[in-house]
């Protein structure tokens, strides 16, 4: 047995300890989900709605404890984890509406009877969760899947098993039928075993590299639907914005919220050459100096906390140094935060204009600045990535926005708002290495069920008159 231990990255204290699931245990979980599938799928929709509503009630009753568990395991500030739990609660009602709107049933009368549209669940859905939003993001896959009639095997991130256990306990308290939701704990080996356990769908939130691996693995298994919510090397363009301070606030919230650990965070700031661009960069740097990163239970509340681990911090700092070694100019250096553990890092700002910087996401509060000579060049620079998750424009000129929204290639594109802003009742996903054209959030209903179109008549009748060419 492999022992799994998670720690509070802000203190080093152990949060959860237990054994990772073996391949035999993973297969047993998948078999339990398979055994439960037919009954769950055949139940009236109202019963499945009632079940997820019971789960929602459990989340409400345990919301504060749940938020503290997320904070302890991720290091995120309580204000943010309370928001995350609220999003989990709200996801239930949103998913019910989405199911009715996007994957419900409808009928239309025809001369012979009727045409009908129904949606059917895929079967056993594997959900692999991330560490940055360990409750909200897997919840956004699981709830729509349950409503559609799928059964679920959920593997939380190995960095956040305590949150996964809390979710398992919430589903158990909601009294769902045996085998409908199954949770297996573990790391890479456990995840690999789940992929080989005979699943019908894979719902994943994580890195672009992992998503590419899953596409290759299931290339010859078209019956397994893949819903991949991946990262991004996201651009934010500031152009014709008179108030540099106001622009800086939007940039800061785009780049540094959640200590840069959101897949929609702005990684690349694109500004004009000359004084206008200088003013924006200087304002962002000055505001970044005021950011407070501290333990999640600090008083007053901090803006953010540590990265998920010291290992993650070391990897992020190494990637930052690679860009500096390649010629990037340091505007604000990263490094340790006061006397806090090594998972804490200061926000960094570097100028990569003219530098051949890797087109890779650094999951940390690091921002790269590029200066260009025209708005066309800004759009071209923004699109110069294999990713396509989020993008943003900050500008006083609506004509810029009209041009930007028609030219930019990304799934979430914001105007004068942070790139990290997204609504639960809209789709969330990206292009290229950021996904596979199956956005989540409101559109999760689309990948949790498949459409079945029918022509139907209530009795057998002779259709010889409809057949051409008979003697």
mmCIF file of N, CA and C in Angstrom, residues 145-218:
data_model
loop_
_atom_site.group_PDB
_atom_site.id
_atom_site.type_symbol
_atom_site.label_atom_id
_atom_site.label_comp_id
_atom_site.label_asym_id
_atom_site.label_seq_id
_atom_site.Cartn_x
_atom_site.Cartn_y
_atom_site.Cartn_z
ATOM 1 N N UNK A 145 -23.208 15.081 -14.120
ATOM 2 C CA UNK A 145 -23.182 13.662 -14.489
ATOM 3 C C UNK A 145 -24.280 12.892 -13.762
ATOM 4 N N UNK A 146 -24.444 13.156 -12.486
ATOM 5 C CA UNK A 146 -25.486 12.469 -11.720
ATOM 6 C C UNK A 146 -26.873 12.817 -12.243
ATOM 7 N N UNK A 147 -27.095 14.070 -12.558
ATOM 8 C CA UNK A 147 -28.391 14.478 -13.092
ATOM 9 C C UNK A 147 -28.690 13.774 -14.414
ATOM 10 N N UNK A 148 -27.655 13.570 -15.222
ATOM 11 C CA UNK A 148 -27.844 12.918 -16.520
ATOM 12 C C UNK A 148 -28.117 11.437 -16.385
ATOM 13 N N UNK A 149 -27.749 10.848 -15.239
ATOM 14 C CA UNK A 149 -27.924 9.417 -15.031
ATOM 15 C C UNK A 149 -26.645 8.623 -15.056
ATOM 16 N N UNK A 150 -25.502 9.299 -15.182
ATOM 17 C CA UNK A 150 -24.218 8.622 -15.090
ATOM 18 C C UNK A 150 -23.918 8.268 -13.641
ATOM 19 N N UNK A 151 -23.109 7.247 -13.435
ATOM 20 C CA UNK A 151 -22.520 6.992 -12.132
ATOM 21 C C UNK A 151 -21.061 7.418 -12.175
ATOM 22 N N UNK A 152 -20.455 7.617 -11.012
ATOM 23 C CA UNK A 152 -19.183 8.338 -10.944
ATOM 24 C C UNK A 152 -18.162 7.597 -10.094
ATOM 25 N N UNK A 153 -16.920 7.584 -10.578
ATOM 26 C CA UNK A 153 -15.754 7.257 -9.745
ATOM 27 C C UNK A 153 -14.874 8.505 -9.731
ATOM 28 N N UNK A 154 -14.683 9.063 -8.564
ATOM 29 C CA UNK A 154 -13.974 10.328 -8.398
ATOM 30 C C UNK A 154 -12.643 10.094 -7.708
ATOM 31 N N UNK A 155 -11.557 10.514 -8.391
ATOM 32 C CA UNK A 155 -10.240 10.516 -7.748
ATOM 33 C C UNK A 155 -9.824 11.953 -7.487
ATOM 34 N N UNK A 156 -9.814 12.381 -6.231
ATOM 35 C CA UNK A 156 -9.326 13.733 -5.928
ATOM 36 C C UNK A 156 -7.837 13.847 -6.222
ATOM 37 N N UNK A 157 -7.360 15.073 -6.321
ATOM 38 C CA UNK A 157 -5.913 15.282 -6.421
ATOM 39 C C UNK A 157 -5.225 14.683 -5.197
ATOM 40 N N UNK A 158 -4.056 14.105 -5.417
ATOM 41 C CA UNK A 158 -3.283 13.584 -4.292
ATOM 42 C C UNK A 158 -2.833 14.673 -3.334
ATOM 43 N N UNK A 159 -2.910 15.938 -3.792
ATOM 44 C CA UNK A 159 -2.563 17.062 -2.923
ATOM 45 C C UNK A 159 -3.718 17.441 -1.993
ATOM 46 N N UNK A 160 -4.946 17.010 -2.327
ATOM 47 C CA UNK A 160 -6.118 17.454 -1.558
ATOM 48 C C UNK A 160 -7.064 16.295 -1.238
ATOM 49 N N UNK A 161 -6.564 15.222 -0.634
ATOM 50 C CA UNK A 161 -7.437 14.089 -0.324
ATOM 51 C C UNK A 161 -8.467 14.396 0.753
ATOM 52 N N UNK A 162 -8.166 15.313 1.669
ATOM 53 C CA UNK A 162 -9.136 15.626 2.733
ATOM 54 C C UNK A 162 -10.400 16.254 2.163
ATOM 55 N N UNK A 163 -10.235 17.098 1.158
ATOM 56 C CA UNK A 163 -11.412 17.691 0.505
ATOM 57 C C UNK A 163 -12.196 16.601 -0.208
ATOM 58 N N UNK A 164 -11.487 15.685 -0.875
ATOM 59 C CA UNK A 164 -12.161 14.576 -1.536
ATOM 60 C C UNK A 164 -12.945 13.731 -0.553
ATOM 61 N N UNK A 165 -12.367 13.466 0.609
ATOM 62 C CA UNK A 165 -13.081 12.694 1.623
ATOM 63 C C UNK A 165 -14.313 13.453 2.111
ATOM 64 N N UNK A 166 -14.179 14.762 2.293
ATOM 65 C CA UNK A 166 -15.324 15.562 2.730
ATOM 66 C C UNK A 166 -16.451 15.499 1.702
ATOM 67 N N UNK A 167 -16.100 15.497 0.425
ATOM 68 C CA UNK A 167 -17.120 15.367 -0.618
ATOM 69 C C UNK A 167 -17.756 13.988 -0.583
ATOM 70 N N UNK A 168 -16.937 12.946 -0.389
ATOM 71 C CA UNK A 168 -17.480 11.588 -0.296
ATOM 72 C C UNK A 168 -18.465 11.481 0.863
ATOM 73 N N UNK A 169 -18.114 12.089 1.976
ATOM 74 C CA UNK A 169 -18.991 12.044 3.144
ATOM 75 C C UNK A 169 -20.277 12.826 2.903
ATOM 76 N N UNK A 170 -20.191 13.902 2.151
ATOM 77 C CA UNK A 170 -21.390 14.686 1.838
ATOM 78 C C UNK A 170 -22.334 13.885 0.942
ATOM 79 N N UNK A 171 -21.798 13.185 -0.048
ATOM 80 C CA UNK A 171 -22.653 12.355 -0.897
ATOM 81 C C UNK A 171 -23.254 11.201 -0.104
ATOM 82 N N UNK A 172 -22.452 10.625 0.809
ATOM 83 C CA UNK A 172 -22.981 9.541 1.644
ATOM 84 C C UNK A 172 -24.120 10.035 2.530
ATOM 85 N N UNK A 173 -23.954 11.238 3.084
ATOM 86 C CA UNK A 173 -24.990 11.805 3.938
ATOM 87 C C UNK A 173 -26.251 12.139 3.144
ATOM 88 N N UNK A 174 -26.109 12.331 1.839
ATOM 89 C CA UNK A 174 -27.263 12.619 0.985
ATOM 90 C C UNK A 174 -28.035 11.354 0.624
ATOM 91 N N UNK A 175 -27.529 10.191 1.069
ATOM 92 C CA UNK A 175 -28.232 8.910 0.923
ATOM 93 C C UNK A 175 -28.466 8.552 -0.543
ATOM 94 N N UNK A 176 -27.410 8.688 -1.342
ATOM 95 C CA UNK A 176 -27.499 8.220 -2.721
ATOM 96 C C UNK A 176 -27.416 6.690 -2.740
ATOM 97 N N UNK A 177 -27.964 6.038 -3.743
ATOM 98 C CA UNK A 177 -27.882 4.580 -3.823
ATOM 99 C C UNK A 177 -26.431 4.101 -3.861
ATOM 100 N N UNK A 178 -26.203 2.919 -3.349
ATOM 101 C CA UNK A 178 -24.866 2.338 -3.320
ATOM 102 C C UNK A 178 -24.271 2.269 -4.723
ATOM 103 N N UNK A 179 -23.027 2.728 -4.838
ATOM 104 C CA UNK A 179 -22.310 2.628 -6.094
ATOM 105 C C UNK A 179 -22.478 3.795 -7.043
ATOM 106 N N UNK A 180 -23.383 4.724 -6.728
ATOM 107 C CA UNK A 180 -23.611 5.846 -7.646
ATOM 108 C C UNK A 180 -22.439 6.818 -7.616
ATOM 109 N N UNK A 181 -21.901 7.108 -6.441
ATOM 110 C CA UNK A 181 -20.697 7.935 -6.322
ATOM 111 C C UNK A 181 -19.668 7.153 -5.525
ATOM 112 N N UNK A 182 -18.500 6.981 -6.105
ATOM 113 C CA UNK A 182 -17.408 6.236 -5.477
ATOM 114 C C UNK A 182 -16.161 7.116 -5.483
ATOM 115 N N UNK A 183 -15.434 7.152 -4.376
ATOM 116 C CA UNK A 183 -14.232 7.974 -4.270
ATOM 117 C C UNK A 183 -13.038 7.074 -4.013
ATOM 118 N N UNK A 184 -11.994 7.237 -4.831
ATOM 119 C CA UNK A 184 -10.747 6.505 -4.635
ATOM 120 C C UNK A 184 -9.626 7.522 -4.456
ATOM 121 N N UNK A 185 -8.829 7.334 -3.445
ATOM 122 C CA UNK A 185 -7.735 8.245 -3.152
ATOM 123 C C UNK A 185 -6.436 7.721 -3.743
ATOM 124 N N UNK A 186 -5.572 8.656 -4.157
ATOM 125 C CA UNK A 186 -4.271 8.242 -4.640
ATOM 126 C C UNK A 186 -3.677 9.212 -5.639
ATOM 127 N N UNK A 187 -2.518 8.844 -6.130
ATOM 128 C CA UNK A 187 -1.788 9.685 -7.073
ATOM 129 C C UNK A 187 -1.830 9.140 -8.475
ATOM 130 N N UNK A 188 -0.705 9.224 -9.163
ATOM 131 C CA UNK A 188 -0.633 8.869 -10.578
ATOM 132 C C UNK A 188 -1.042 7.417 -10.814
ATOM 133 N N UNK A 189 -0.555 6.482 -9.997
ATOM 134 C CA UNK A 189 -0.856 5.068 -10.201
ATOM 135 C C UNK A 189 -2.349 4.795 -10.047
ATOM 136 N N UNK A 190 -2.959 5.434 -9.082
ATOM 137 C CA UNK A 190 -4.394 5.254 -8.878
ATOM 138 C C UNK A 190 -5.167 5.803 -10.065
ATOM 139 N N UNK A 191 -4.754 6.977 -10.550
ATOM 140 C CA UNK A 191 -5.407 7.546 -11.719
ATOM 141 C C UNK A 191 -5.253 6.662 -12.942
ATOM 142 N N UNK A 192 -4.053 6.092 -13.144
ATOM 143 C CA UNK A 192 -3.819 5.209 -14.288
ATOM 144 C C UNK A 192 -4.705 3.978 -14.203
ATOM 145 N N UNK A 193 -4.862 3.442 -12.995
ATOM 146 C CA UNK A 193 -5.724 2.272 -12.820
ATOM 147 C C UNK A 193 -7.169 2.605 -13.151
ATOM 148 N N UNK A 194 -7.600 3.798 -12.814
ATOM 149 C CA UNK A 194 -8.974 4.207 -13.104
ATOM 150 C C UNK A 194 -9.209 4.318 -14.611
ATOM 151 N N UNK A 195 -8.227 4.832 -15.331
ATOM 152 C CA UNK A 195 -8.371 4.958 -16.783
ATOM 153 C C UNK A 195 -8.500 3.589 -17.457
ATOM 154 N N UNK A 196 -7.959 2.555 -16.809
ATOM 155 C CA UNK A 196 -7.996 1.205 -17.375
ATOM 156 C C UNK A 196 -9.103 0.342 -16.785
ATOM 157 N N UNK A 197 -10.023 0.955 -16.041
ATOM 158 C CA UNK A 197 -11.025 0.183 -15.300
ATOM 159 C C UNK A 197 -12.331 -0.007 -16.057
ATOM 160 N N UNK A 198 -12.368 0.377 -17.341
ATOM 161 C CA UNK A 198 -13.578 0.188 -18.118
ATOM 162 C C UNK A 198 -14.566 1.326 -17.984
ATOM 163 N N UNK A 199 -14.086 2.548 -18.147
ATOM 164 C CA UNK A 199 -14.933 3.726 -17.992
ATOM 165 C C UNK A 199 -15.578 4.102 -19.327
ATOM 166 N N UNK A 200 -16.611 4.936 -19.249
ATOM 167 C CA UNK A 200 -17.299 5.418 -20.443
ATOM 168 C C UNK A 200 -17.075 6.912 -20.682
ATOM 169 N N UNK A 201 -16.560 7.612 -19.676
ATOM 170 C CA UNK A 201 -16.307 9.051 -19.797
ATOM 171 C C UNK A 201 -15.174 9.421 -18.861
ATOM 172 N N UNK A 202 -14.366 10.376 -19.303
ATOM 173 C CA UNK A 202 -13.305 10.935 -18.464
ATOM 174 C C UNK A 202 -13.499 12.433 -18.389
ATOM 175 N N UNK A 203 -13.679 12.934 -17.183
ATOM 176 C CA UNK A 203 -13.872 14.362 -16.952
ATOM 177 C C UNK A 203 -12.700 14.843 -16.108
ATOM 178 N N UNK A 204 -11.881 15.700 -16.710
ATOM 179 C CA UNK A 204 -10.588 16.035 -16.113
ATOM 180 C C UNK A 204 -10.369 17.536 -16.100
ATOM 181 N N UNK A 205 -9.834 18.020 -15.003
ATOM 182 C CA UNK A 205 -9.369 19.396 -14.900
ATOM 183 C C UNK A 205 -7.901 19.353 -14.485
ATOM 184 N N UNK A 206 -7.014 19.957 -15.306
ATOM 185 C CA UNK A 206 -5.604 19.909 -14.966
ATOM 186 C C UNK A 206 -4.743 20.481 -16.073
ATOM 187 N N UNK A 207 -3.559 19.952 -16.221
ATOM 188 C CA UNK A 207 -2.559 20.542 -17.111
ATOM 189 C C UNK A 207 -2.788 20.152 -18.561
ATOM 190 N N UNK A 208 -2.256 20.991 -19.445
ATOM 191 C CA UNK A 208 -2.318 20.700 -20.860
ATOM 192 C C UNK A 208 -1.562 19.428 -21.216
ATOM 193 N N UNK A 209 -0.451 19.173 -20.542
ATOM 194 C CA UNK A 209 0.338 17.968 -20.820
ATOM 195 C C UNK A 209 -0.458 16.714 -20.485
ATOM 196 N N UNK A 210 -1.150 16.731 -19.357
ATOM 197 C CA UNK A 210 -1.967 15.574 -18.989
ATOM 198 C C UNK A 210 -3.106 15.391 -19.983
ATOM 199 N N UNK A 211 -3.722 16.497 -20.408
ATOM 200 C CA UNK A 211 -4.793 16.408 -21.383
ATOM 201 C C UNK A 211 -4.323 15.798 -22.691
ATOM 202 N N UNK A 212 -3.119 16.165 -23.138
ATOM 203 C CA UNK A 212 -2.564 15.596 -24.369
ATOM 204 C C UNK A 212 -2.358 14.093 -24.224
ATOM 205 N N UNK A 213 -1.915 13.681 -23.046
ATOM 206 C CA UNK A 213 -1.734 12.242 -22.796
ATOM 207 C C UNK A 213 -3.061 11.500 -22.871
ATOM 208 N N UNK A 214 -4.105 12.072 -22.307
ATOM 209 C CA UNK A 214 -5.411 11.400 -22.321
ATOM 210 C C UNK A 214 -5.953 11.286 -23.742
ATOM 211 N N UNK A 215 -5.739 12.319 -24.551
ATOM 212 C CA UNK A 215 -6.195 12.241 -25.940
ATOM 213 C C UNK A 215 -5.495 11.097 -26.680
ATOM 214 N N UNK A 216 -4.203 10.955 -26.443
ATOM 215 C CA UNK A 216 -3.466 9.870 -27.091
ATOM 216 C C UNK A 216 -3.930 8.505 -26.578
ATOM 217 N N UNK A 217 -4.124 8.410 -25.288
ATOM 218 C CA UNK A 217 -4.480 7.118 -24.684
ATOM 219 C C UNK A 217 -5.814 6.603 -25.218
ATOM 220 N N UNK A 218 -6.773 7.504 -25.379
ATOM 221 C CA UNK A 218 -8.109 7.071 -25.781
ATOM 222 C C UNK A 218 -8.386 7.297 -27.266
#
